[in-house]
mmCIF file of C-alpha atoms in Angstrom:
data_model
loop_
_atom_site.group_PDB
_atom_site.id
_atom_site.type_symbol
_atom_site.label_atom_id
_atom_site.label_comp_id
_atom_site.label_asym_id
_atom_site.label_seq_id
_atom_site.Cartn_x
_atom_site.Cartn_y
_atom_site.Cartn_z
ATOM 1 C CA MET A 67 -23.097 -16.056 30.133
ATOM 2 C CA TYR A 68 -24.976 -16.098 26.822
ATOM 3 C CA ASP A 69 -27.233 -18.472 24.889
ATOM 4 C CA PHE A 70 -25.454 -19.783 21.799
ATOM 5 C CA VAL A 71 -27.445 -23.021 21.793
ATOM 6 C CA THR A 72 -30.941 -21.825 20.887
ATOM 7 C CA CYS A 73 -31.563 -21.412 17.164
ATOM 8 C CA PRO A 74 -34.293 -18.812 16.530
ATOM 9 C CA ASP A 75 -37.143 -19.941 14.268
ATOM 10 C CA ARG A 76 -36.668 -17.792 11.161
ATOM 11 C CA ARG A 77 -38.426 -19.928 8.572
ATOM 12 C CA ASN A 78 -41.509 -17.682 8.434
ATOM 13 C CA ALA A 79 -39.808 -14.482 9.559
ATOM 14 C CA SER A 80 -38.892 -12.855 6.201
ATOM 15 C CA ALA A 81 -35.307 -14.158 6.444
ATOM 16 C CA TYR A 82 -33.807 -14.076 2.952
ATOM 17 C CA LYS A 83 -31.749 -17.258 3.328
ATOM 18 C CA TYR A 84 -34.828 -19.290 4.285
ATOM 19 C CA ILE A 85 -36.962 -17.877 1.489
ATOM 20 C CA ASN A 86 -34.193 -18.651 -1.000
ATOM 21 C CA MET A 87 -33.738 -22.178 0.406
ATOM 22 C CA ILE A 88 -37.410 -22.996 -0.175
ATOM 23 C CA LYS A 89 -37.220 -21.577 -3.711
ATOM 24 C CA LYS A 90 -34.321 -23.933 -4.440
ATOM 25 C CA ASN A 91 -36.050 -26.939 -2.872
ATOM 26 C CA PRO A 92 -39.763 -26.498 -2.103
ATOM 27 C CA ASP A 93 -39.805 -29.925 -0.452
ATOM 28 C CA VAL A 94 -37.127 -29.150 2.123
ATOM 29 C CA PRO A 95 -38.374 -30.492 5.472
ATOM 30 C CA GLU A 96 -38.850 -28.497 8.642
ATOM 31 C CA GLY A 97 -35.757 -28.145 10.782
ATOM 32 C CA ILE A 98 -33.230 -27.716 7.963
ATOM 33 C CA ILE A 99 -31.096 -24.629 8.609
ATOM 34 C CA PRO A 100 -29.388 -22.983 5.605
ATOM 35 C CA LEU A 101 -25.681 -22.258 6.011
ATOM 36 C CA SER A 102 -25.565 -19.690 3.237
ATOM 37 C CA VAL A 103 -26.115 -15.924 3.585
ATOM 38 C CA ALA A 104 -23.715 -14.338 6.068
ATOM 39 C CA ASP A 105 -25.960 -13.637 9.006
ATOM 40 C CA MET A 106 -26.090 -15.582 12.266
ATOM 41 C CA GLU A 107 -28.440 -18.237 13.595
ATOM 42 C CA PHE A 108 -27.953 -16.930 17.132
ATOM 43 C CA LYS A 109 -30.251 -14.852 19.297
ATOM 44 C CA ASN A 110 -29.233 -11.216 19.354
ATOM 45 C CA ALA A 111 -27.314 -10.078 22.407
ATOM 46 C CA PRO A 112 -29.813 -9.358 25.210
ATOM 47 C CA GLU A 113 -28.212 -5.970 25.867
ATOM 48 C CA ILE A 114 -29.208 -4.924 22.342
ATOM 49 C CA VAL A 115 -32.723 -6.370 22.542
ATOM 50 C CA ASP A 116 -33.493 -4.863 25.951
ATOM 51 C CA GLY A 117 -31.828 -1.568 25.062
ATOM 52 C CA LEU A 118 -33.894 -1.188 21.887
ATOM 53 C CA LYS A 119 -37.102 -1.942 23.773
ATOM 54 C CA ASP A 120 -36.265 0.821 26.230
ATOM 55 C CA TYR A 121 -35.266 3.182 23.423
ATOM 56 C CA ILE A 122 -38.499 2.668 21.480
ATOM 57 C CA GLY A 123 -40.497 3.324 24.622
ATOM 58 C CA LYS A 124 -38.848 6.699 25.139
ATOM 59 C CA THR A 125 -38.320 8.151 21.670
ATOM 60 C CA VAL A 126 -40.175 9.276 18.566
ATOM 61 C CA LEU A 127 -39.145 7.499 15.377
ATOM 62 C CA GLY A 128 -38.891 10.621 13.238
ATOM 63 C CA TYR A 129 -36.152 12.019 11.028
ATOM 64 C CA THR A 130 -32.731 11.626 12.572
ATOM 65 C CA ALA A 131 -29.081 12.631 12.494
ATOM 66 C CA PRO A 132 -26.062 10.985 14.148
ATOM 67 C CA THR A 133 -25.712 11.736 17.856
ATOM 68 C CA ASP A 134 -22.462 12.244 19.722
ATOM 69 C CA GLY A 135 -23.271 9.148 21.763
ATOM 70 C CA PHE A 136 -23.403 7.013 18.627
ATOM 71 C CA LEU A 137 -20.312 8.568 17.038
ATOM 72 C CA ASN A 138 -18.304 8.320 20.249
ATOM 73 C CA ALA A 139 -19.216 4.626 20.510
ATOM 74 C CA VAL A 140 -17.842 4.042 16.993
ATOM 75 C CA VAL A 141 -14.637 5.954 17.777
ATOM 76 C CA ASP A 142 -14.155 4.148 21.100
ATOM 77 C CA TRP A 143 -14.794 0.701 19.594
ATOM 78 C CA GLN A 144 -12.246 1.183 16.828
ATOM 79 C CA LYS A 145 -9.653 2.357 19.350
ATOM 80 C CA ARG A 146 -10.379 -0.322 21.934
ATOM 81 C CA ARG A 147 -10.847 -3.301 19.647
ATOM 82 C CA HIS A 148 -8.425 -2.406 16.834
ATOM 83 C CA ASN A 149 -6.124 0.294 18.225
ATOM 84 C CA TYR A 150 -7.350 2.413 15.308
ATOM 85 C CA ALA A 151 -7.568 6.089 16.266
ATOM 86 C CA ILE A 152 -10.140 8.041 14.273
ATOM 87 C CA GLU A 153 -11.948 11.362 14.537
ATOM 88 C CA LYS A 154 -15.730 11.731 14.604
ATOM 89 C CA GLU A 155 -15.508 14.099 11.647
ATOM 90 C CA TRP A 156 -14.092 11.311 9.462
ATOM 91 C CA ILE A 157 -17.235 9.182 9.822
ATOM 92 C CA SER A 158 -19.891 9.146 7.115
ATOM 93 C CA LEU A 159 -22.896 6.862 7.378
ATOM 94 C CA SER A 160 -24.335 4.424 4.881
ATOM 95 C CA ASP A 161 -27.264 2.032 4.840
ATOM 96 C CA GLY A 162 -24.853 -0.838 4.241
ATOM 97 C CA VAL A 163 -21.317 -1.584 3.149
ATOM 98 C CA VAL A 164 -22.403 -2.667 -0.348
ATOM 99 C CA PRO A 165 -24.307 0.599 -0.950
ATOM 100 C CA ALA A 166 -21.193 2.356 0.376
ATOM 101 C CA LEU A 167 -19.053 0.512 -2.178
ATOM 102 C CA CYS A 168 -21.318 1.763 -4.960
ATOM 103 C CA ASP A 169 -21.167 5.338 -3.665
ATOM 104 C CA LEU A 170 -17.378 5.158 -3.295
ATOM 105 C CA ILE A 171 -16.974 3.770 -6.820
ATOM 106 C CA ARG A 172 -18.911 6.731 -8.224
ATOM 107 C CA ALA A 173 -17.151 9.208 -5.936
ATOM 108 C CA THR A 174 -13.599 8.192 -6.859
ATOM 109 C CA THR A 175 -13.808 6.968 -10.461
ATOM 110 C CA LYS A 176 -15.383 7.819 -13.798
ATOM 111 C CA GLU A 177 -17.384 5.534 -16.067
ATOM 112 C CA GLY A 178 -15.125 3.161 -17.941
ATOM 113 C CA GLU A 179 -12.256 3.394 -15.455
ATOM 114 C CA GLY A 180 -10.800 0.283 -13.850
ATOM 115 C CA VAL A 181 -11.481 -1.118 -10.387
ATOM 116 C CA ILE A 182 -9.379 -3.999 -9.018
ATOM 117 C CA ILE A 183 -10.803 -6.977 -7.149
ATOM 118 C CA LEU A 184 -8.900 -9.980 -5.766
ATOM 119 C CA THR A 185 -10.879 -13.078 -6.715
ATOM 120 C CA PRO A 186 -12.524 -15.270 -5.618
ATOM 121 C CA VAL A 187 -14.256 -12.519 -3.655
ATOM 122 C CA TYR A 188 -17.644 -11.514 -2.269
ATOM 123 C CA TYR A 189 -19.774 -11.366 -5.407
ATOM 124 C CA PRO A 190 -21.329 -7.881 -4.899
ATOM 125 C CA PHE A 191 -17.831 -6.448 -5.444
ATOM 126 C CA LYS A 192 -17.935 -7.316 -9.133
ATOM 127 C CA LYS A 193 -21.609 -6.450 -9.494
ATOM 128 C CA SER A 194 -21.078 -3.035 -7.878
ATOM 129 C CA ILE A 195 -18.363 -2.226 -10.413
ATOM 130 C CA GLU A 196 -20.351 -3.424 -13.413
ATOM 131 C CA MET A 197 -23.644 -1.803 -12.405
ATOM 132 C CA ASN A 198 -21.880 1.539 -12.115
ATOM 133 C CA GLY A 199 -20.313 1.315 -15.561
ATOM 134 C CA ARG A 200 -16.729 0.722 -14.471
ATOM 135 C CA LYS A 201 -14.281 -1.911 -15.731
ATOM 136 C CA VAL A 202 -13.520 -4.940 -13.566
ATOM 137 C CA MET A 203 -9.778 -5.544 -13.166
ATOM 138 C CA ASP A 204 -9.746 -9.168 -12.011
ATOM 139 C CA VAL A 205 -6.596 -10.174 -10.108
ATOM 140 C CA GLY A 206 -6.769 -13.792 -9.002
ATOM 141 C CA LEU A 207 -5.523 -14.861 -5.604
ATOM 142 C CA VAL A 208 -3.093 -17.772 -5.676
ATOM 143 C CA THR A 209 -3.181 -20.896 -3.553
ATOM 144 C CA ASP A 210 -0.766 -23.694 -2.766
ATOM 145 C CA GLY A 211 -3.695 -25.922 -1.803
ATOM 146 C CA LYS A 212 -3.396 -24.957 1.845
ATOM 147 C CA ARG A 213 -3.625 -21.160 2.005
ATOM 148 C CA TYR A 214 -4.328 -18.242 -0.294
ATOM 149 C CA SER A 215 -1.971 -15.354 -0.984
ATOM 150 C CA ILE A 216 -1.870 -12.265 -3.167
ATOM 151 C CA ASP A 217 -0.200 -12.322 -6.573
ATOM 152 C CA PHE A 218 1.691 -9.047 -6.157
ATOM 153 C CA ASN A 219 3.097 -9.123 -9.694
ATOM 154 C CA ALA A 220 -0.411 -9.371 -11.135
ATOM 155 C CA LEU A 221 -1.632 -6.690 -8.723
ATOM 156 C CA GLU A 222 1.158 -4.324 -9.760
ATOM 157 C CA LYS A 223 0.415 -4.932 -13.426
ATOM 158 C CA ALA A 224 -3.276 -4.124 -12.934
ATOM 159 C CA ALA A 225 -2.533 -1.086 -10.755
ATOM 160 C CA SER A 226 -0.023 0.323 -13.264
ATOM 161 C CA ASP A 227 -2.679 0.454 -15.987
ATOM 162 C CA LYS A 228 -3.365 4.177 -16.443
ATOM 163 C CA ASN A 229 -7.090 3.439 -16.522
ATOM 164 C CA THR A 230 -7.094 1.818 -13.058
ATOM 165 C CA LYS A 231 -8.201 4.186 -10.283
ATOM 166 C CA LEU A 232 -9.532 2.063 -7.414
ATOM 167 C CA ILE A 233 -9.220 -1.248 -5.570
ATOM 168 C CA LEU A 234 -11.955 -2.929 -3.517
ATOM 169 C CA PHE A 235 -9.968 -4.758 -0.865
ATOM 170 C CA CYS A 236 -11.590 -7.335 1.437
ATOM 171 C CA ASN A 237 -9.893 -7.371 4.864
ATOM 172 C CA PRO A 238 -10.383 -10.066 6.251
ATOM 173 C CA HIS A 239 -11.134 -11.777 2.958
ATOM 174 C CA ASN A 240 -14.518 -13.259 2.140
ATOM 175 C CA PRO A 241 -14.723 -16.104 1.132
ATOM 176 C CA VAL A 242 -11.178 -17.474 1.523
ATOM 177 C CA GLY A 243 -10.935 -16.543 5.212
ATOM 178 C CA ARG A 244 -7.528 -14.864 5.117
ATOM 179 C CA VAL A 245 -6.510 -12.340 7.766
ATOM 180 C CA TRP A 246 -3.871 -10.441 5.831
ATOM 181 C CA THR A 247 -0.528 -9.896 7.540
ATOM 182 C CA LYS A 248 1.014 -6.474 8.063
ATOM 183 C CA GLU A 249 3.610 -7.303 5.403
ATOM 184 C CA GLU A 250 0.922 -8.175 2.850
ATOM 185 C CA LEU A 251 -1.086 -5.057 3.655
ATOM 186 C CA LEU A 252 2.003 -2.874 3.300
ATOM 187 C CA LYS A 253 2.755 -4.317 -0.144
ATOM 188 C CA VAL A 254 -0.801 -3.712 -1.333
ATOM 189 C CA TYR A 255 -0.710 -0.194 0.054
ATOM 190 C CA GLU A 256 2.652 0.659 -1.519
ATOM 191 C CA ILE A 257 1.615 -0.660 -4.945
ATOM 192 C CA CYS A 258 -1.632 1.298 -4.869
ATOM 193 C CA VAL A 259 -0.098 4.573 -3.660
ATOM 194 C CA ALA A 260 2.721 4.348 -6.204
ATOM 195 C CA ASN A 261 0.131 4.050 -8.975
ATOM 196 C CA ASP A 262 -2.380 6.571 -7.583
ATOM 197 C CA VAL A 263 -4.996 3.872 -6.972
ATOM 198 C CA PHE A 264 -7.434 4.757 -4.192
ATOM 199 C CA ILE A 265 -8.168 1.967 -1.701
ATOM 200 C CA VAL A 266 -11.568 0.946 -0.379
ATOM 201 C CA ASP A 267 -10.778 -1.239 2.628
ATOM 202 C CA ASP A 268 -13.833 -3.369 3.392
ATOM 203 C CA GLU A 269 -13.452 -4.282 7.067
ATOM 204 C CA ILE A 270 -16.975 -5.552 7.683
ATOM 205 C CA HIS A 271 -15.605 -8.817 9.169
ATOM 206 C CA ASN A 272 -12.739 -7.228 11.107
ATOM 207 C CA ASP A 273 -14.200 -7.995 14.556
ATOM 208 C CA LEU A 274 -14.447 -11.703 13.759
ATOM 209 C CA ILE A 275 -10.850 -12.861 14.099
ATOM 210 C CA MET A 276 -10.157 -16.427 15.144
ATOM 211 C CA PRO A 277 -7.743 -17.357 17.988
ATOM 212 C CA GLY A 278 -4.101 -17.185 16.979
ATOM 213 C CA TYR A 279 -4.514 -14.492 14.327
ATOM 214 C CA GLU A 280 -4.061 -10.731 14.465
ATOM 215 C CA HIS A 281 -5.990 -8.314 12.315
ATOM 216 C CA THR A 282 -4.641 -4.946 11.197
ATOM 217 C CA VAL A 283 -6.834 -2.138 9.895
ATOM 218 C CA MET A 284 -5.154 -1.140 6.654
ATOM 219 C CA ALA A 285 -5.250 2.557 7.540
ATOM 220 C CA LYS A 286 -2.747 1.820 10.342
ATOM 221 C CA ILE A 287 -0.117 0.355 8.046
ATOM 222 C CA SER A 288 1.783 3.655 7.724
ATOM 223 C CA PRO A 289 1.405 7.136 9.242
ATOM 224 C CA ASP A 290 -0.277 8.553 6.110
ATOM 225 C CA ALA A 291 -2.147 5.438 4.992
ATOM 226 C CA GLY A 292 -5.569 6.701 6.025
ATOM 227 C CA LYS A 293 -5.328 9.580 3.581
ATOM 228 C CA HIS A 294 -5.309 7.150 0.658
ATOM 229 C CA MET A 295 -8.345 5.074 1.519
ATOM 230 C CA ALA A 296 -11.854 4.711 2.843
ATOM 231 C CA VAL A 297 -12.378 2.141 5.609
ATOM 232 C CA CYS A 298 -15.810 0.487 5.747
ATOM 233 C CA VAL A 299 -16.958 -0.921 9.091
ATOM 234 C CA ALA A 300 -20.272 -2.031 10.564
ATOM 235 C CA PRO A 301 -21.853 -3.922 13.458
ATOM 236 C CA SER A 302 -23.880 -5.984 10.993
ATOM 237 C CA LYS A 303 -21.733 -9.128 10.792
ATOM 238 C CA THR A 304 -20.263 -8.794 14.277
ATOM 239 C CA PHE A 305 -23.558 -8.524 16.167
ATOM 240 C CA ASN A 306 -26.024 -9.877 13.561
ATOM 241 C CA LEU A 307 -27.562 -6.474 12.832
ATOM 242 C CA ALA A 308 -27.709 -6.481 9.024
ATOM 243 C CA ALA A 309 -31.398 -5.551 8.987
ATOM 244 C CA MET A 310 -30.587 -2.318 10.834
ATOM 245 C CA GLN A 311 -28.850 -1.044 7.666
ATOM 246 C CA THR A 312 -26.242 0.983 9.530
ATOM 247 C CA SER A 313 -22.631 1.095 8.368
ATOM 248 C CA MET A 314 -19.816 3.590 8.798
ATOM 249 C CA VAL A 315 -17.329 4.772 6.195
ATOM 250 C CA ILE A 316 -14.198 6.333 7.666
ATOM 251 C CA ILE A 317 -12.603 8.791 5.241
ATOM 252 C CA GLU A 318 -9.736 11.034 6.313
ATOM 253 C CA ASP A 319 -9.464 12.980 3.045
ATOM 254 C CA PRO A 320 -12.116 15.738 3.254
ATOM 255 C CA GLU A 321 -12.496 15.981 -0.527
ATOM 256 C CA VAL A 322 -13.144 12.259 -0.895
ATOM 257 C CA ARG A 323 -15.541 12.382 2.047
ATOM 258 C CA LYS A 324 -17.402 15.273 0.438
ATOM 259 C CA ALA A 325 -17.621 13.375 -2.858
ATOM 260 C CA PHE A 326 -18.875 10.246 -1.070
ATOM 261 C CA ASP A 327 -21.544 12.178 0.822
ATOM 262 C CA LYS A 328 -22.629 13.829 -2.434
ATOM 263 C CA GLU A 329 -23.229 10.440 -4.031
ATOM 264 C CA ARG A 330 -25.201 9.280 -1.009
ATOM 265 C CA TYR A 331 -27.300 12.435 -0.953
ATOM 266 C CA LYS A 332 -28.231 12.050 -4.622
ATOM 267 C CA GLY A 333 -30.721 9.441 -3.473
ATOM 268 C CA TYR A 334 -31.766 11.501 -0.425
ATOM 269 C CA ARG A 335 -30.237 8.799 1.785
ATOM 270 C CA ASP A 336 -29.181 11.291 4.429
ATOM 271 C CA ALA A 337 -31.490 10.368 7.340
ATOM 272 C CA PRO A 338 -29.924 7.372 9.140
ATOM 273 C CA ASN A 339 -31.985 4.644 10.771
ATOM 274 C CA PRO A 340 -32.367 5.635 14.451
ATOM 275 C CA LEU A 341 -32.815 2.015 15.553
ATOM 276 C CA GLY A 342 -29.690 1.076 13.635
ATOM 277 C CA MET A 343 -27.619 3.792 15.275
ATOM 278 C CA GLU A 344 -28.910 2.867 18.727
ATOM 279 C CA ALA A 345 -28.322 -0.850 18.125
ATOM 280 C CA CYS A 346 -24.766 -0.041 17.035
ATOM 281 C CA ARG A 347 -24.189 2.128 20.115
ATOM 282 C CA LEU A 348 -25.521 -0.593 22.414
ATOM 283 C CA ALA A 349 -23.386 -3.253 20.718
ATOM 284 C CA TYR A 350 -20.174 -1.253 20.867
ATOM 285 C CA THR A 351 -20.653 -0.153 24.475
ATOM 286 C CA HIS A 352 -22.209 -3.238 26.124
ATOM 287 C CA CYS A 353 -21.644 -6.381 24.039
ATOM 288 C CA GLU A 354 -17.917 -7.073 23.863
ATOM 289 C CA LYS A 355 -18.208 -10.128 26.123
ATOM 290 C CA TRP A 356 -21.030 -11.452 23.938
ATOM 291 C CA LEU A 357 -18.729 -11.157 20.919
ATOM 292 C CA ASP A 358 -15.856 -12.935 22.661
ATOM 293 C CA GLU A 359 -18.122 -15.873 23.525
ATOM 294 C CA CYS A 360 -19.562 -15.882 20.017
ATOM 295 C CA ILE A 361 -16.089 -16.194 18.502
ATOM 296 C CA GLU A 362 -15.342 -19.166 20.775
ATOM 297 C CA VAL A 363 -18.457 -20.946 19.502
ATOM 298 C CA ILE A 364 -17.677 -20.199 15.855
ATOM 299 C CA HIS A 365 -14.081 -21.340 16.288
ATOM 300 C CA GLY A 366 -15.300 -24.582 17.834
ATOM 301 C CA ASN A 367 -17.537 -25.153 14.810
ATOM 302 C CA ALA A 368 -14.576 -24.553 12.498
ATOM 303 C CA VAL A 369 -12.408 -27.079 14.334
ATOM 304 C CA PHE A 370 -15.234 -29.629 14.217
ATOM 305 C CA LEU A 371 -15.774 -29.131 10.464
ATOM 306 C CA GLU A 372 -12.055 -29.491 9.734
ATOM 307 C CA GLU A 373 -11.813 -32.705 11.768
ATOM 308 C CA PHE A 374 -15.011 -34.124 10.262
ATOM 309 C CA MET A 375 -13.800 -33.533 6.716
ATOM 310 C CA LYS A 376 -10.355 -34.927 7.486
ATOM 311 C CA LYS A 377 -11.923 -38.119 8.865
ATOM 312 C CA HIS A 378 -14.709 -38.689 6.338
ATOM 313 C CA PHE A 379 -13.729 -36.698 3.241
ATOM 314 C CA PRO A 380 -9.935 -36.256 3.266
ATOM 315 C CA GLU A 381 -10.013 -35.353 -0.419
ATOM 316 C CA VAL A 382 -11.954 -32.156 0.359
ATOM 317 C CA VAL A 383 -9.594 -29.233 0.955
ATOM 318 C CA VAL A 384 -10.693 -27.106 3.925
ATOM 319 C CA TYR A 385 -9.008 -23.721 3.993
ATOM 320 C CA PRO A 386 -8.133 -22.267 7.413
ATOM 321 C CA MET A 387 -10.750 -19.805 8.629
ATOM 322 C CA GLU A 388 -8.438 -17.146 10.040
ATOM 323 C CA GLY A 389 -11.198 -14.547 10.121
ATOM 324 C CA THR A 390 -14.923 -14.163 9.306
ATOM 325 C CA TYR A 391 -17.315 -17.008 10.182
ATOM 326 C CA LEU A 392 -17.262 -18.375 6.637
ATOM 327 C CA MET A 393 -15.320 -21.535 5.807
ATOM 328 C CA TRP A 394 -14.130 -22.137 2.243
ATOM 329 C CA CYS A 395 -13.988 -25.766 1.080
ATOM 330 C CA ASP A 396 -12.759 -27.221 -2.203
ATOM 331 C CA PHE A 397 -14.874 -30.155 -3.453
ATOM 332 C CA ASN A 398 -13.256 -30.379 -6.888
ATOM 333 C CA ALA A 399 -11.815 -33.801 -6.037
ATOM 334 C CA TRP A 400 -15.356 -35.183 -6.256
ATOM 335 C CA GLY A 401 -15.233 -34.614 -10.005
ATOM 336 C CA MET A 402 -18.587 -32.832 -10.236
ATOM 337 C CA ALA A 403 -19.255 -29.818 -12.420
ATOM 338 C CA HIS A 404 -20.241 -26.858 -10.253
ATOM 339 C CA LYS A 405 -23.935 -27.056 -11.177
ATOM 340 C CA GLU A 406 -23.929 -30.795 -10.476
ATOM 341 C CA LEU A 407 -22.323 -30.138 -7.084
ATOM 342 C CA GLU A 408 -24.946 -27.519 -6.285
ATOM 343 C CA LYS A 409 -27.756 -29.908 -7.252
ATOM 344 C CA PHE A 410 -26.282 -32.642 -5.050
ATOM 345 C CA MET A 411 -25.944 -30.305 -2.081
ATOM 346 C CA THR A 412 -29.449 -28.822 -2.240
ATOM 347 C CA GLY A 413 -31.331 -31.894 -3.463
ATOM 348 C CA GLU A 414 -29.650 -34.841 -1.761
ATOM 349 C CA ALA A 415 -27.599 -33.553 1.178
ATOM 350 C CA LEU A 416 -30.106 -30.787 1.952
ATOM 351 C CA LEU A 417 -27.176 -28.429 2.402
ATOM 352 C CA PHE A 418 -27.880 -24.858 1.369
ATOM 353 C CA LEU A 419 -24.563 -23.055 1.064
ATOM 354 C CA ASP A 420 -23.107 -20.175 -0.912
ATOM 355 C CA GLU A 421 -21.830 -21.743 -4.123
ATOM 356 C CA GLY A 422 -18.178 -21.152 -4.906
ATOM 357 C CA TYR A 423 -18.740 -20.199 -8.547
ATOM 358 C CA TRP A 424 -20.694 -17.128 -7.424
ATOM 359 C CA PHE A 425 -17.421 -15.640 -6.138
ATOM 360 C CA GLY A 426 -15.772 -15.455 -9.550
ATOM 361 C CA THR A 427 -12.399 -16.621 -10.796
ATOM 362 C CA GLY A 428 -11.180 -19.746 -9.018
ATOM 363 C CA GLY A 429 -14.438 -20.416 -7.180
ATOM 364 C CA ALA A 430 -15.977 -23.254 -9.208
ATOM 365 C CA GLY A 431 -16.174 -26.493 -7.277
ATOM 366 C CA PHE A 432 -15.983 -24.752 -3.891
ATOM 367 C CA GLU A 433 -18.628 -24.293 -1.208
ATOM 368 C CA ARG A 434 -18.795 -21.610 1.488
ATOM 369 C CA PHE A 435 -20.098 -22.775 4.871
ATOM 370 C CA ASN A 436 -21.582 -20.252 7.323
ATOM 371 C CA LEU A 437 -20.505 -21.415 10.792
ATOM 372 C CA ALA A 438 -22.312 -18.754 12.846
ATOM 373 C CA CYS A 439 -24.855 -21.106 14.338
ATOM 374 C CA PRO A 440 -25.283 -23.497 17.273
ATOM 375 C CA HIS A 441 -22.909 -26.464 17.111
ATOM 376 C CA TYR A 442 -25.601 -29.095 16.676
ATOM 377 C CA ILE A 443 -26.644 -27.504 13.368
ATOM 378 C CA ILE A 444 -23.149 -27.990 11.928
ATOM 379 C CA GLU A 445 -23.076 -31.557 13.207
ATOM 380 C CA GLU A 446 -26.465 -32.379 11.685
ATOM 381 C CA ALA A 447 -25.557 -30.747 8.371
ATOM 382 C CA LEU A 448 -22.296 -32.647 8.005
ATOM 383 C CA ASN A 449 -23.960 -35.936 8.899
ATOM 384 C CA ARG A 450 -26.512 -35.297 6.131
ATOM 385 C CA LEU A 451 -23.586 -34.735 3.760
ATOM 386 C CA LEU A 452 -21.998 -38.003 4.875
ATOM 387 C CA LYS A 453 -25.227 -39.952 4.423
ATOM 388 C CA ALA A 454 -25.965 -38.451 1.000
ATOM 389 C CA ARG A 455 -22.441 -39.065 -0.287
ATOM 390 C CA HIS A 456 -22.474 -42.736 0.692
ATOM 391 C CA CYS A 457 -26.012 -43.580 -0.381
#
């Protein structure tokens, strides 16, 4: 039904990933598509585009507040897509999940207190903690060379520190691609509750689950789980709406919700983007079939990348992409230092990826591939890698 073949021309359209690509390599030729920043190289769903055109023609873009139509769409989507029952009153808005993380850190901890992250992890997690004067409690994920898992002994040790008050939990995990099982989620939850550690459950990728895997919103893991956490969701990754700066933070505990809103209001960030809310409403009410097709395309790209690497570069470890559209690959067998690997990728292979070392502990020598693009782009990119490696 939908066009997942056309790649929009974003080179001169203020797209951050393209601007950054040209900074890294000013001589990069036309037609090279970066596979870095986690937005999509697909056209937006036509229902969103046409709906926004109609909306702009009928409304005044003044100061706004959330409408029941928007809030009901969020509630219905979470119930329909994730069997996660929430109340409208639990929803606070933010202009992005990362700003929400910063507000939640300030709302639930004091300066100098500890915040746990499971590394390698999305690099703004660490930056958000440091910029707000909190202490990073780095708990490394463990891998057997095929799949990552949580070191529960290390997590319990970090959580039992009297200074530790919060965990930023990525579910599904970016960049390693894990969709955590119910058993894993329950263990994390039990450790945190036993040690009075509040949970921020970042679910920004939770709609992007690959075939054969089942995602669980952490707040569903026990009857009272939602009272011990904030769940961050958004249409930004799912429907390529990051520029709309509209995210939702679901907080059952009224005191925590009040504290979060207070932090947001300190910057007078209390008037949500009307186009963002309408785009979210349109996505959640009209675009589920678009998403299902999108996931099929992304999954096909993942299968192709795995098979390509297995055939041409069997020494490269490709971790299963259970969720997200970001594939995590270990190039350490090539024997390059991480800066040397980056230089090879951007200068010779003309591959512009998110470098593994950005993600913290355990990330050096890895590359993160963004697979949310038409198939031919992945094919061309990997053939450039093959040519550059064998020159």
